[in-house]
Amino acid sequence: MSPPFRRRFQAVDASFFGLAILVGALVGAVGGYFHQTIDWLSQWPGWLQGELHGATLVAAGALVTMICAVLSVFLVRRFAPEAAGSGVQEIEGAMEDKRAVIWHRVLPVKFVAGVLSISSGLVLGREGPTIHIGASISEAVSRGFRVALADRKSLLAAGAGAGLACAFNAPVAAMLFVTEEMRRQFPFSFRSYTAVAIACILATVAAQWVGGSAPDLRIAYEAGLVPVPWLIAFVPLGVIVGALGVALNAGLLRCADFSSACHARLPYAYPAVLGLIVGGLLVSYPLAVTGGESLVQRFGDVPPGLGLLLILVAVRFVTTTTSYASGVPGGIFAPILALGMCTGLAVGTVAHLLIPGAGLDPVAFGIAAMGGLFAASVHAPTVGVVLIAELTGTYGMLLPLAIVCFTAHISAKWLGGRPIYEQLLERTLGQSGR
């Protein structure tokens, strides 16, 4: 390539990377304020507990969550039906030209309804709405600067990755998520991947700058203490969470179908009843609900007994699937991590009881199971390894994480499991085609 042509291409790349910088900064700022608003409103159970007690407190908590859930569903159904749920499947559909990101309605609805649903105590993560918000911002920038279609898809992926990066303060995992989870849709090239990297890094910086830092999931675990001969013990854990991931995906889809059937017969009955139950649990037994970020850190420091862990695995499985199916904006990453932590701790506790002299720490199993369950549900094992390492700061757990994530991924495949977002997109396209 001659120097004039090289300079021309470099100028085009520079302008495109400038848009990626703009997207990353905007996503980080908006995502940061999104997290700040959720963190502030999520304190409402404490405000109630300062004024009410006993049955009155439980009734008030149930009423608050019910109102938030119903209002959130109303906003979604009335103004932006595609804003329901995580939004990752909507972005993948848009990159396949099967869905459209109508940013001017998705952005405000996802922000407001997402704040309502996540702060209400429903078992949802903030990362899904932030990813969809990021894609909406990138679509607005692309439209505003009249970006070509191919570059628009690259910026869409960059905005989505930036949303995940600022949601979890995990820019490297966010870059991998775009390339591994969206591998069928992502237009691989030097320009597109560099744009994703720039947006993810800038979004993380901007989110921290505005004070909307991600949940602190750092775990005080002395990584590297897993004895090498006993690394084999993490293989059965991978099989278990692989099967659990397949069951979780099936539960999410079946609950979504049940919710749709309920809405067709009696609108808003499902989110109203769910809100009453979750709100009552939030003020009486909060470990069973919310996204579960605080549970991960608490149990990572001081694991509970086996009996409580088994109860929480069952209860949080139900609250996770039913909450996501309600039709409000919310992600599944954080609930998956909490469910994985409880499952891994339970398996690790059993392993420690069976082989007391092996030096097996249940916390190591809990950390590894978080990545494994993510890999089994999303079918992105590499992202699972890096995401958990970045979130928890346990980089010495990379080897056990890799064992569990890839074992869980293989197990889920062999059991007939499919990526959850692929299934959700097919469901959405099927409904829109009716």
Coordinates of N, CA and C in Angstrom, one line a residue, residues 20 22-35 86-88 91 107 110 125-138 154-175 177-178 182 195-208 212-215 331 333 387 391:
A20 N -15.4 5.4 18.9 CA -15.3 4.4 19.9 C -15.0 5.1 21.3
L22 N -15.8 8.1 22.2 CA -17.0 8.8 22.6 C -18.0 7.9 23.1
V23 N -18.2 6.7 22.4 CA -19.2 5.7 22.9 C -18.8 5.2 24.3
G24 N -17.5 4.9 24.5 CA -17.1 4.4 25.8 C -17.3 5.4 26.9
A25 N -16.9 6.6 26.6 CA -17.1 7.6 27.7 C -18.5 7.9 28.0
L26 N -19.4 7.9 27.0 CA -20.8 8.1 27.3 C -21.5 6.9 28.0
V27 N -21.1 5.7 27.6 CA -21.6 4.5 28.2 C -21.2 4.4 29.7
G28 N -19.9 4.7 29.9 CA -19.4 4.7 31.3 C -20.1 5.7 32.2
A29 N -20.3 6.9 31.6 CA -21.0 8.0 32.4 C -22.4 7.6 32.7
V30 N -23.2 7.2 31.7 CA -24.6 6.8 31.9 C -24.7 5.6 32.8
G31 N -23.8 4.6 32.5 CA -23.8 3.4 33.3 C -23.5 3.6 34.7
G32 N -22.5 4.6 35.0 CA -22.1 4.9 36.3 C -23.3 5.5 37.1
Y33 N -24.0 6.4 36.5 CA -25.2 7.1 37.1 C -26.3 6.0 37.3
F34 N -26.4 5.1 36.4 CA -27.4 4.0 36.5 C -27.1 3.2 37.8
H35 N -25.8 2.9 38.0 CA -25.5 2.1 39.2 C -25.6 2.9 40.5
S86 N -32.8 -9.1 29.6 CA -31.4 -8.6 29.6 C -31.1 -7.6 28.5
G87 N -31.5 -8.0 27.2 CA -31.2 -7.1 26.1 C -30.1 -7.7 25.3
V88 N -29.3 -8.6 25.8 CA -28.2 -9.2 25.0 C -28.7 -9.8 23.7
I91 N -29.4 -7.3 21.0 CA -28.2 -6.8 20.4 C -27.7 -7.8 19.3
L107 N -33.4 3.5 25.5 CA -32.5 4.1 26.4 C -33.2 4.6 27.7
K110 N -35.2 1.5 29.5 CA -34.2 0.6 30.1 C -33.6 1.2 31.4
G125 N -29.7 -8.9 37.6 CA -28.4 -8.2 37.6 C -28.5 -6.9 36.9
R126 N -27.6 -6.0 37.2 CA -27.6 -4.7 36.5 C -26.8 -4.8 35.2
E127 N -26.1 -5.8 35.0 CA -25.3 -5.9 33.8 C -26.1 -6.0 32.5
G128 N -27.2 -6.7 32.5 CA -28.0 -6.8 31.3 C -28.5 -5.4 30.8
P129 N -29.2 -4.7 31.7 CA -29.7 -3.3 31.2 C -28.5 -2.4 30.8
T130 N -27.4 -2.5 31.5 CA -26.2 -1.7 31.2 C -25.7 -2.0 29.8
I131 N -25.7 -3.3 29.4 CA -25.2 -3.7 28.1 C -26.2 -3.2 27.0
H132 N -27.5 -3.3 27.3 CA -28.5 -2.7 26.3 C -28.4 -1.2 26.2
I133 N -28.2 -0.6 27.4 CA -28.0 0.9 27.4 C -26.8 1.3 26.6
G134 N -25.7 0.5 26.7 CA -24.5 0.8 26.0 C -24.7 0.7 24.5
A135 N -25.4 -0.4 24.1 CA -25.7 -0.6 22.6 C -26.6 0.6 22.1
S136 N -27.6 1.0 22.9 CA -28.4 2.1 22.5 C -27.7 3.4 22.3
I137 N -26.7 3.6 23.2 CA -25.9 4.9 23.1 C -25.0 4.8 21.8
S138 N -24.5 3.6 21.5 CA -23.6 3.5 20.3 C -24.5 3.6 19.1
S154 N -20.0 -2.7 14.3 CA -18.9 -2.8 15.2 C -19.0 -1.9 16.4
L155 N -19.6 -0.7 16.2 CA -19.9 0.2 17.3 C -20.9 -0.3 18.2
L156 N -21.9 -1.0 17.7 CA -22.9 -1.7 18.5 C -22.3 -2.7 19.4
A157 N -21.4 -3.5 18.9 CA -20.7 -4.5 19.8 C -19.9 -3.8 20.8
A158 N -19.2 -2.7 20.4 CA -18.4 -1.9 21.3 C -19.2 -1.3 22.4
G159 N -20.4 -0.8 22.1 CA -21.3 -0.2 23.1 C -21.7 -1.3 24.1
A160 N -22.1 -2.5 23.6 CA -22.5 -3.6 24.4 C -21.4 -4.0 25.4
G161 N -20.2 -4.2 24.8 CA -19.0 -4.5 25.6 C -18.7 -3.5 26.7
A162 N -18.8 -2.2 26.3 CA -18.6 -1.1 27.2 C -19.6 -1.2 28.4
G163 N -20.9 -1.5 28.1 CA -21.9 -1.7 29.1 C -21.5 -2.7 30.1
L164 N -21.0 -3.9 29.7 CA -20.6 -5.0 30.6 C -19.4 -4.6 31.3
A165 N -18.5 -3.8 30.7 CA -17.2 -3.4 31.4 C -17.5 -2.5 32.5
C166 N -18.4 -1.6 32.4 CA -18.6 -0.6 33.5 C -19.6 -1.3 34.5
A167 N -20.4 -2.3 34.1 CA -21.3 -2.9 35.1 C -20.5 -3.7 36.1
F168 N -19.4 -4.4 35.6 CA -18.6 -5.3 36.5 C -17.2 -4.8 36.8
N169 N -16.8 -3.6 36.2 CA -15.5 -3.2 36.3 C -14.5 -4.3 35.8
A170 N -14.9 -4.8 34.7 CA -14.1 -6.0 34.1 C -13.9 -5.8 32.6
P171 N -13.0 -4.9 32.2 CA -12.9 -4.6 30.8 C -12.4 -5.7 29.9
V172 N -11.5 -6.5 30.5 CA -10.9 -7.6 29.7 C -12.0 -8.7 29.4
A173 N -12.8 -9.0 30.5 CA -13.9 -10.0 30.3 C -14.9 -9.5 29.3
A174 N -15.1 -8.1 29.3 CA -16.1 -7.6 28.4 C -15.6 -7.7 26.9
M175 N -14.3 -7.5 26.7 CA -13.8 -7.7 25.3 C -14.0 -9.1 24.9
F177 N -16.2 -11.2 26.0 CA -17.6 -11.5 25.9 C -18.1 -11.2 24.5
V178 N -17.6 -10.1 23.9 CA -18.1 -9.7 22.6 C -17.6 -10.7 21.6
M182 N -20.6 -13.3 21.1 CA -21.2 -12.8 19.8 C -20.3 -13.2 18.6
A195 N -11.9 -1.1 18.3 CA -13.0 -0.2 18.8 C -13.6 -0.8 20.1
V196 N -13.8 -2.1 20.1 CA -14.4 -2.7 21.3 C -13.4 -2.5 22.5
A197 N -12.1 -2.7 22.3 CA -11.2 -2.6 23.4 C -11.2 -1.1 23.9
I198 N -11.2 -0.2 23.0 CA -11.2 1.2 23.4 C -12.4 1.6 24.2
A199 N -13.6 1.2 23.7 CA -14.8 1.5 24.4 C -14.9 0.8 25.7
C200 N -14.5 -0.4 25.9 CA -14.5 -1.1 27.2 C -13.6 -0.4 28.2
I201 N -12.4 0.0 27.8 CA -11.5 0.6 28.7 C -12.0 2.0 29.1
L202 N -12.5 2.8 28.1 CA -13.0 4.1 28.4 C -14.2 4.1 29.3
A203 N -15.1 3.1 29.1 CA -16.3 2.9 29.9 C -16.0 2.6 31.3
T204 N -15.0 1.8 31.5 CA -14.6 1.5 32.9 C -14.0 2.7 33.6
V205 N -13.2 3.4 32.9 CA -12.6 4.6 33.5 C -13.7 5.7 33.8
A206 N -14.6 5.9 32.8 CA -15.7 6.9 33.0 C -16.6 6.5 34.2
A207 N -16.9 5.2 34.3 CA -17.8 4.8 35.4 C -17.2 5.0 36.7
Q208 N -15.9 4.8 36.8 CA -15.2 5.0 38.1 C -15.1 6.5 38.3
G212 N -19.8 5.7 39.9 CA -20.7 4.6 39.8 C -19.9 3.3 39.7
S213 N -19.0 3.0 40.6 CA -18.2 1.8 40.5 C -19.1 0.6 40.6
A214 N -18.6 -0.5 40.0 CA -19.3 -1.8 40.0 C -19.3 -2.4 41.5
P215 N -20.2 -3.4 41.7 CA -20.3 -4.0 43.0 C -18.9 -4.6 43.3
G331 N -30.7 -8.3 34.2 CA -29.8 -9.3 33.7 C -29.8 -10.6 34.5
F333 N -26.6 -12.3 34.8 CA -25.2 -12.6 35.2 C -25.1 -12.7 36.7
L387 N -13.8 -13.4 33.7 CA -14.8 -12.6 34.4 C -14.7 -12.8 35.9
L391 N -13.5 -10.1 38.7 CA -14.5 -9.7 39.7 C -14.0 -9.9 41.1

